[in-house]
């Protein structure tokens, strides 16, 4: 199907649209609008809840990955048997754990 011809467009535009105007003033229109608003609110609330759940799942996965990464880093440093590397790695791992704990706690509170 192509675009309507210019003649057809003029005829459509020149015809009075009494049905559309009367629909705007009927109580059914207002009821339909209220129903639409209610549905949008329900959908929005549902999406917010799903986002919270997904955010919490992502946060738990982040914690696990970070913990495994820090343990791997500590094991690699311990295998070198060089004391200052072990101390530096342990200090870095402790710092990362403390910072991530604060970060995770803050995000978790925001998702509640």
GROMACS .gro file of N, CA and C in nm:
model
  336
    1UNK      N    1   0.084  -0.119   0.000
    1UNK     CA    2   0.000   0.000   0.000
    1UNK      C    3   0.088   0.124   0.000
    2UNK      N    4   0.054   0.218  -0.086
    2UNK     CA    5   0.128   0.342  -0.093
    2UNK      C    6   0.060   0.451  -0.014
    3UNK      N    7   0.112   0.571  -0.030
    3UNK     CA    8   0.053   0.687   0.035
    3UNK      C    9  -0.078   0.721  -0.033
    4UNK      N   10  -0.176   0.775   0.042
    4UNK     CA   11  -0.302   0.814  -0.022
    4UNK      C   12  -0.279   0.934  -0.115
    5UNK      N   13  -0.362   0.944  -0.214
    5UNK     CA   14  -0.350   1.053  -0.310
    5UNK      C   15  -0.386   1.185  -0.243
    6UNK      N   16  -0.347   1.294  -0.306
    6UNK     CA   17  -0.376   1.428  -0.252
    6UNK      C   18  -0.526   1.450  -0.244
    7UNK      N   19  -0.601   1.401  -0.345
    7UNK     CA   20  -0.746   1.418  -0.345
    7UNK      C   21  -0.808   1.345  -0.226
    8UNK      N   22  -0.760   1.223  -0.201
    8UNK     CA   23  -0.812   1.145  -0.088
    8UNK      C   24  -0.778   1.213   0.045
    9UNK      N   25  -0.659   1.268   0.057
    9UNK     CA   26  -0.621   1.338   0.180
    9UNK      C   27  -0.710   1.460   0.203
   10UNK      N   28  -0.737   1.537   0.095
   10UNK     CA   29  -0.825   1.653   0.110
   10UNK      C   30  -0.964   1.611   0.155
   11UNK      N   31  -1.014   1.501   0.100
   11UNK     CA   32  -1.147   1.453   0.137
   11UNK      C   33  -1.149   1.409   0.284
   12UNK      N   34  -1.043   1.340   0.329
   12UNK     CA   35  -1.036   1.294   0.468
   12UNK      C   36  -1.030   1.413   0.563
   13UNK      N   37  -0.949   1.511   0.528
   13UNK     CA   38  -0.932   1.628   0.615
   13UNK      C   39  -1.059   1.713   0.618
   14UNK      N   40  -1.128   1.724   0.506
   14UNK     CA   41  -1.247   1.811   0.500
   14UNK      C   42  -1.369   1.748   0.565
   15UNK      N   43  -1.370   1.617   0.587
   15UNK     CA   44  -1.485   1.552   0.648
   15UNK      C   45  -1.488   1.582   0.797
   16UNK      N   46  -1.605   1.617   0.848
   16UNK     CA   47  -1.614   1.640   0.992
   16UNK      C   48  -1.592   1.507   1.067
   17UNK      N   49  -1.527   1.515   1.176
   17UNK     CA   50  -1.498   1.394   1.253
   17UNK      C   51  -1.578   1.398   1.382
   18UNK      N   52  -1.710   1.387   1.369
   18UNK     CA   53  -1.800   1.398   1.483
   18UNK      C   54  -1.777   1.284   1.583
   19UNK      N   55  -1.747   1.166   1.533
   19UNK     CA   56  -1.730   1.052   1.622
   19UNK      C   57  -1.613   1.074   1.716
   20UNK      N   58  -1.501   1.120   1.664
   20UNK     CA   59  -1.382   1.141   1.748
   20UNK      C   60  -1.411   1.247   1.854
   21UNK      N   61  -1.478   1.356   1.814
   21UNK     CA   62  -1.508   1.463   1.909
   21UNK      C   63  -1.602   1.415   2.018
   22UNK      N   64  -1.702   1.335   1.983
   22UNK     CA   65  -1.797   1.288   2.084
   22UNK      C   66  -1.731   1.187   2.177
   23UNK      N   67  -1.635   1.109   2.128
   23UNK     CA   68  -1.566   1.014   2.214
   23UNK      C   69  -1.486   1.084   2.322
   24UNK      N   70  -1.434   1.202   2.289
   24UNK     CA   71  -1.350   1.273   2.385
   24UNK      C   72  -1.432   1.324   2.503
   25UNK      N   73  -1.560   1.345   2.485
   25UNK     CA   74  -1.642   1.404   2.591
   25UNK      C   75  -1.723   1.300   2.668
   26UNK      N   76  -1.714   1.175   2.632
   26UNK     CA   77  -1.794   1.073   2.699
   26UNK      C   78  -1.723   1.022   2.824
   27UNK      N   79  -1.799   0.973   2.919
   27UNK     CA   80  -1.738   0.915   3.040
   27UNK      C   81  -1.652   0.793   3.009
   28UNK      N   82  -1.683   0.721   2.901
   28UNK     CA   83  -1.602   0.604   2.865
   28UNK      C   84  -1.458   0.643   2.836
   29UNK      N   85  -1.441   0.759   2.774
   29UNK     CA   86  -1.304   0.805   2.745
   29UNK      C   87  -1.227   0.824   2.875
   30UNK      N   88  -1.292   0.887   2.973
   30UNK     CA   89  -1.226   0.909   3.102
   30UNK      C   90  -1.197   0.777   3.172
   31UNK      N   91  -1.291   0.684   3.164
   31UNK     CA   92  -1.268   0.553   3.225
   31UNK      C   93  -1.152   0.481   3.157
   32UNK      N   94  -1.147   0.489   3.025
   32UNK     CA   95  -1.036   0.427   2.952
   32UNK      C   96  -0.903   0.491   2.991
   33UNK      N   97  -0.903   0.622   3.006
   33UNK     CA   98  -0.780   0.692   3.046
   33UNK      C   99  -0.738   0.649   3.186
   34UNK      N  100  -0.835   0.639   3.277
   34UNK     CA  101  -0.803   0.595   3.414
   34UNK      C  102  -0.750   0.453   3.415
   35UNK      N  103  -0.807   0.368   3.334
   35UNK     CA  104  -0.762   0.229   3.324
   35UNK      C  105  -0.620   0.223   3.268
   36UNK      N  106  -0.594   0.305   3.168
   36UNK     CA  107  -0.460   0.309   3.110
   36UNK      C  108  -0.358   0.357   3.212
   37UNK      N  109  -0.392   0.459   3.289
   37UNK     CA  110  -0.302   0.509   3.393
   37UNK      C  111  -0.276   0.401   3.497
   38UNK      N  112  -0.381   0.329   3.536
   38UNK     CA  113  -0.365   0.220   3.632
   38UNK      C  114  -0.273   0.111   3.579
   39UNK      N  115  -0.290   0.075   3.453
   39UNK     CA  116  -0.206  -0.028   3.392
   39UNK      C  117  -0.061   0.016   3.382
   40UNK      N  118  -0.039   0.141   3.347
   40UNK     CA  119   0.097   0.194   3.338
   40UNK      C  120   0.163   0.192   3.476
   41UNK      N  121   0.088   0.229   3.579
   41UNK     CA  122   0.142   0.229   3.715
   41UNK      C  123   0.176   0.086   3.759
   42UNK      N  124   0.087  -0.008   3.731
   42UNK     CA  125   0.116  -0.149   3.765
   42UNK      C  126   0.241  -0.197   3.693
   43UNK      N  127   0.252  -0.167   3.566
   43UNK     CA  128   0.369  -0.209   3.489
   43UNK      C  129   0.495  -0.145   3.545
   44UNK      N  130   0.488  -0.019   3.577
   44UNK     CA  131   0.603   0.053   3.632
   44UNK      C  132   0.645  -0.007   3.766
   45UNK      N  133   0.549  -0.034   3.853
   45UNK     CA  134   0.580  -0.095   3.982
   45UNK      C  135   0.644  -0.233   3.964
   46UNK      N  136   0.592  -0.308   3.870
   46UNK     CA  137   0.647  -0.442   3.842
   46UNK      C  138   0.792  -0.431   3.792
   47UNK      N  139   0.818  -0.336   3.703
   47UNK     CA  140   0.953  -0.317   3.651
   47UNK      C  141   1.050  -0.274   3.761
   48UNK      N  142   1.005  -0.190   3.851
   48UNK     CA  143   1.090  -0.146   3.963
   48UNK      C  144   1.125  -0.265   4.051
   49UNK      N  145   1.028  -0.350   4.080
   49UNK     CA  146   1.054  -0.468   4.163
   49UNK      C  147   1.152  -0.563   4.094
   50UNK      N  148   1.135  -0.585   3.965
   50UNK     CA  149   1.228  -0.671   3.892
   50UNK      C  150   1.369  -0.612   3.890
   51UNK      N  151   1.378  -0.482   3.877
   51UNK     CA  152   1.508  -0.416   3.878
   51UNK      C  153   1.576  -0.434   4.012
   52UNK      N  154   1.501  -0.423   4.119
   52UNK     CA  155   1.558  -0.445   4.253
   52UNK      C  156   1.610  -0.587   4.267
   53UNK      N  157   1.530  -0.684   4.226
   53UNK     CA  158   1.572  -0.824   4.237
   53UNK      C  159   1.697  -0.850   4.154
   54UNK      N  160   1.699  -0.798   4.031
   54UNK     CA  161   1.817  -0.816   3.946
   54UNK      C  162   1.938  -0.745   4.002
   55UNK      N  163   1.916  -0.629   4.062
   55UNK     CA  164   2.026  -0.556   4.124
   55UNK      C  165   2.086  -0.634   4.240
   56UNK      N  166   2.001  -0.694   4.321
   56UNK     CA  167   2.051  -0.775   4.434
   56UNK      C  168   2.126  -0.898   4.385
   57UNK      N  169   2.076  -0.961   4.280
   57UNK     CA  170   2.145  -1.078   4.224
   57UNK      C  171   2.281  -1.037   4.168
   58UNK      N  172   2.287  -0.924   4.099
   58UNK     CA  173   2.414  -0.875   4.045
   58UNK      C  174   2.511  -0.844   4.158
   59UNK      N  175   2.461  -0.786   4.265
   59UNK     CA  176   2.546  -0.750   4.378
   59UNK      C  177   2.606  -0.873   4.445
   60UNK      N  178   2.526  -0.977   4.461
   60UNK     CA  179   2.577  -1.101   4.520
   60UNK      C  180   2.684  -1.164   4.431
   61UNK      N  181   2.661  -1.162   4.302
   61UNK     CA  182   2.760  -1.217   4.208
   61UNK      C  183   2.889  -1.135   4.214
   62UNK      N  184   2.876  -1.004   4.222
   62UNK     CA  185   2.993  -0.916   4.232
   62UNK      C  186   3.075  -0.949   4.356
   63UNK      N  187   3.007  -0.968   4.469
   63UNK     CA  188   3.077  -1.002   4.593
   63UNK      C  189   3.155  -1.132   4.580
   64UNK      N  190   3.091  -1.233   4.522
   64UNK     CA  191   3.158  -1.363   4.506
   64UNK      C  192   3.280  -1.353   4.415
   65UNK      N  193   3.266  -1.284   4.303
   65UNK     CA  194   3.378  -1.270   4.209
   65UNK      C  195   3.492  -1.193   4.273
   66UNK      N  196   3.461  -1.086   4.343
   66UNK     CA  197   3.565  -1.006   4.407
   66UNK      C  198   3.638  -1.088   4.513
   67UNK      N  199   3.565  -1.164   4.592
   67UNK     CA  200   3.627  -1.246   4.696
   67UNK      C  201   3.720  -1.351   4.633
   68UNK      N  202   3.674  -1.415   4.528
   68UNK     CA  203   3.759  -1.515   4.461
   68UNK      C  204   3.883  -1.451   4.399
   69UNK      N  205   3.867  -1.334   4.342
   69UNK     CA  206   3.980  -1.266   4.282
   69UNK      C  207   4.084  -1.229   4.388
   70UNK      N  208   4.038  -1.180   4.502
   70UNK     CA  209   4.131  -1.142   4.609
   70UNK      C  210   4.201  -1.264   4.668
   71UNK      N  211   4.127  -1.374   4.682
   71UNK     CA  212   4.192  -1.498   4.731
   71UNK      C  213   4.297  -1.547   4.631
   72UNK      N  214   4.267  -1.540   4.503
   72UNK     CA  215   4.363  -1.580   4.400
   72UNK      C  216   4.487  -1.491   4.405
   73UNK      N  217   4.467  -1.364   4.421
   73UNK     CA  218   4.578  -1.270   4.431
   73UNK      C  219   4.666  -1.303   4.553
   74UNK      N  220   4.604  -1.333   4.665
   74UNK     CA  221   4.680  -1.368   4.785
   74UNK      C  222   4.757  -1.499   4.768
   75UNK      N  223   4.694  -1.597   4.703
   75UNK     CA  224   4.762  -1.726   4.679
   75UNK      C  225   4.881  -1.708   4.585
   76UNK      N  226   4.864  -1.625   4.482
   76UNK     CA  227   4.974  -1.601   4.389
   76UNK      C  228   5.090  -1.532   4.459
   77UNK      N  229   5.058  -1.437   4.546
   77UNK     CA  230   5.163  -1.367   4.619
   77UNK      C  231   5.234  -1.460   4.717
   78UNK      N  232   5.158  -1.547   4.781
   78UNK     CA  233   5.217  -1.640   4.878
   78UNK      C  234   5.312  -1.739   4.809
   79UNK      N  235   5.284  -1.770   4.685
   79UNK     CA  236   5.369  -1.866   4.615
   79UNK      C  237   5.506  -1.807   4.581
   80UNK      N  238   5.520  -1.675   4.583
   80UNK     CA  239   5.650  -1.614   4.554
   80UNK      C  240   5.746  -1.627   4.672
   81UNK      N  241   5.694  -1.643   4.792
   81UNK     CA  242   5.772  -1.654   4.916
   81UNK      C  243   5.859  -1.531   4.940
   82UNK      N  244   5.816  -1.418   4.890
   82UNK     CA  245   5.884  -1.291   4.917
   82UNK      C  246   5.796  -1.214   5.014
   83UNK      N  247   5.851  -1.185   5.130
   83UNK     CA  248   5.772  -1.130   5.241
   83UNK      C  249   5.704  -0.997   5.207
   84UNK      N  250   5.777  -0.904   5.147
   84UNK     CA  251   5.718  -0.773   5.122
   84UNK      C  252   5.605  -0.781   5.019
   85UNK      N  253   5.613  -0.875   4.924
   85UNK     CA  254   5.503  -0.894   4.828
   85UNK      C  255   5.381  -0.951   4.899
   86UNK      N  256   5.404  -1.046   4.989
   86UNK     CA  257   5.293  -1.103   5.066
   86UNK      C  258   5.223  -0.995   5.148
   87UNK      N  259   5.303  -0.909   5.215
   87UNK     CA  260   5.245  -0.803   5.299
   87UNK      C  261   5.169  -0.701   5.214
   88UNK      N  262   5.227  -0.663   5.102
   88UNK     CA  263   5.162  -0.567   5.014
   88UNK      C  264   5.031  -0.624   4.959
   89UNK      N  265   5.034  -0.748   4.918
   89UNK     CA  266   4.914  -0.813   4.864
   89UNK      C  267   4.807  -0.827   4.971
   90UNK      N  268   4.847  -0.865   5.092
   90UNK     CA  269   4.750  -0.878   5.201
   90UNK      C  270   4.687  -0.742   5.234
   91UNK      N  271   4.769  -0.636   5.236
   91UNK     CA  272   4.716  -0.503   5.263
   91UNK      C  273   4.619  -0.460   5.153
   92UNK      N  274   4.655  -0.486   5.028
   92UNK     CA  275   4.567  -0.452   4.917
   92UNK      C  276   4.435  -0.529   4.926
   93UNK      N  277   4.443  -0.657   4.955
   93UNK     CA  278   4.322  -0.739   4.965
   93UNK      C  279   4.233  -0.691   5.079
   94UNK      N  280   4.293  -0.657   5.193
   94UNK     CA  281   4.214  -0.605   5.306
   94UNK      C  282   4.146  -0.473   5.269
   95UNK      N  283   4.222  -0.386   5.203
   95UNK     CA  284   4.165  -0.258   5.160
   95UNK      C  285   4.048  -0.279   5.064
   96UNK      N  286   4.066  -0.366   4.967
   96UNK     CA  287   3.960  -0.393   4.869
   96UNK      C  288   3.837  -0.454   4.936
   97UNK      N  289   3.858  -0.542   5.032
   97UNK     CA  290   3.745  -0.603   5.104
   97UNK      C  291   3.668  -0.497   5.183
   98UNK      N  292   3.741  -0.411   5.253
   98UNK     CA  293   3.675  -0.306   5.331
   98UNK      C  294   3.597  -0.210   5.242
   99UNK      N  295   3.658  -0.168   5.132
   99UNK     CA  296   3.591  -0.074   5.042
   99UNK      C  297   3.470  -0.138   4.975
  100UNK      N  298   3.484  -0.263   4.933
  100UNK     CA  299   3.371  -0.329   4.868
  100UNK      C  300   3.258  -0.356   4.967
  101UNK      N  301   3.292  -0.380   5.094
  101UNK     CA  302   3.188  -0.400   5.195
  101UNK      C  303   3.104  -0.273   5.209
  102UNK      N  304   3.170  -0.158   5.214
  102UNK     CA  305   3.098  -0.031   5.224
  102UNK      C  306   3.013  -0.010   5.099
  103UNK      N  307   3.072  -0.034   4.984
  103UNK     CA  308   3.000  -0.016   4.856
  103UNK      C  309   2.878  -0.107   4.849
  104UNK      N  310   2.898  -0.234   4.880
  104UNK     CA  311   2.789  -0.331   4.870
  104UNK      C  312   2.678  -0.298   4.970
  105UNK      N  313   2.714  -0.261   5.090
  105UNK     CA  314   2.614  -0.226   5.192
  105UNK      C  315   2.532  -0.105   5.146
  106UNK      N  316   2.599  -0.005   5.091
  106UNK     CA  317   2.529   0.115   5.044
  106UNK      C  318   2.434   0.083   4.930
  107UNK      N  319   2.480   0.005   4.836
  107UNK     CA  320   2.393  -0.031   4.722
  107UNK      C  321   2.276  -0.117   4.768
  108UNK      N  322   2.303  -0.209   4.858
  108UNK     CA  323   2.196  -0.295   4.910
  108UNK      C  324   2.087  -0.212   4.979
  109UNK      N  325   2.128  -0.111   5.055
  109UNK     CA  326   2.030  -0.024   5.121
  109UNK      C  327   1.948   0.054   5.019
  110UNK      N  328   2.012   0.095   4.909
  110UNK     CA  329   1.940   0.169   4.806
  110UNK      C  330   1.840   0.081   4.732
  111UNK      N  331   1.869  -0.048   4.723
  111UNK     CA  332   1.780  -0.139   4.651
  111UNK      C  333   1.662  -0.186   4.735
  112UNK      N  334   1.665  -0.159   4.864
  112UNK     CA  335   1.554  -0.203   4.951
  112UNK      C  336   1.436  -0.110   4.941
   0.00000   0.00000   0.00000
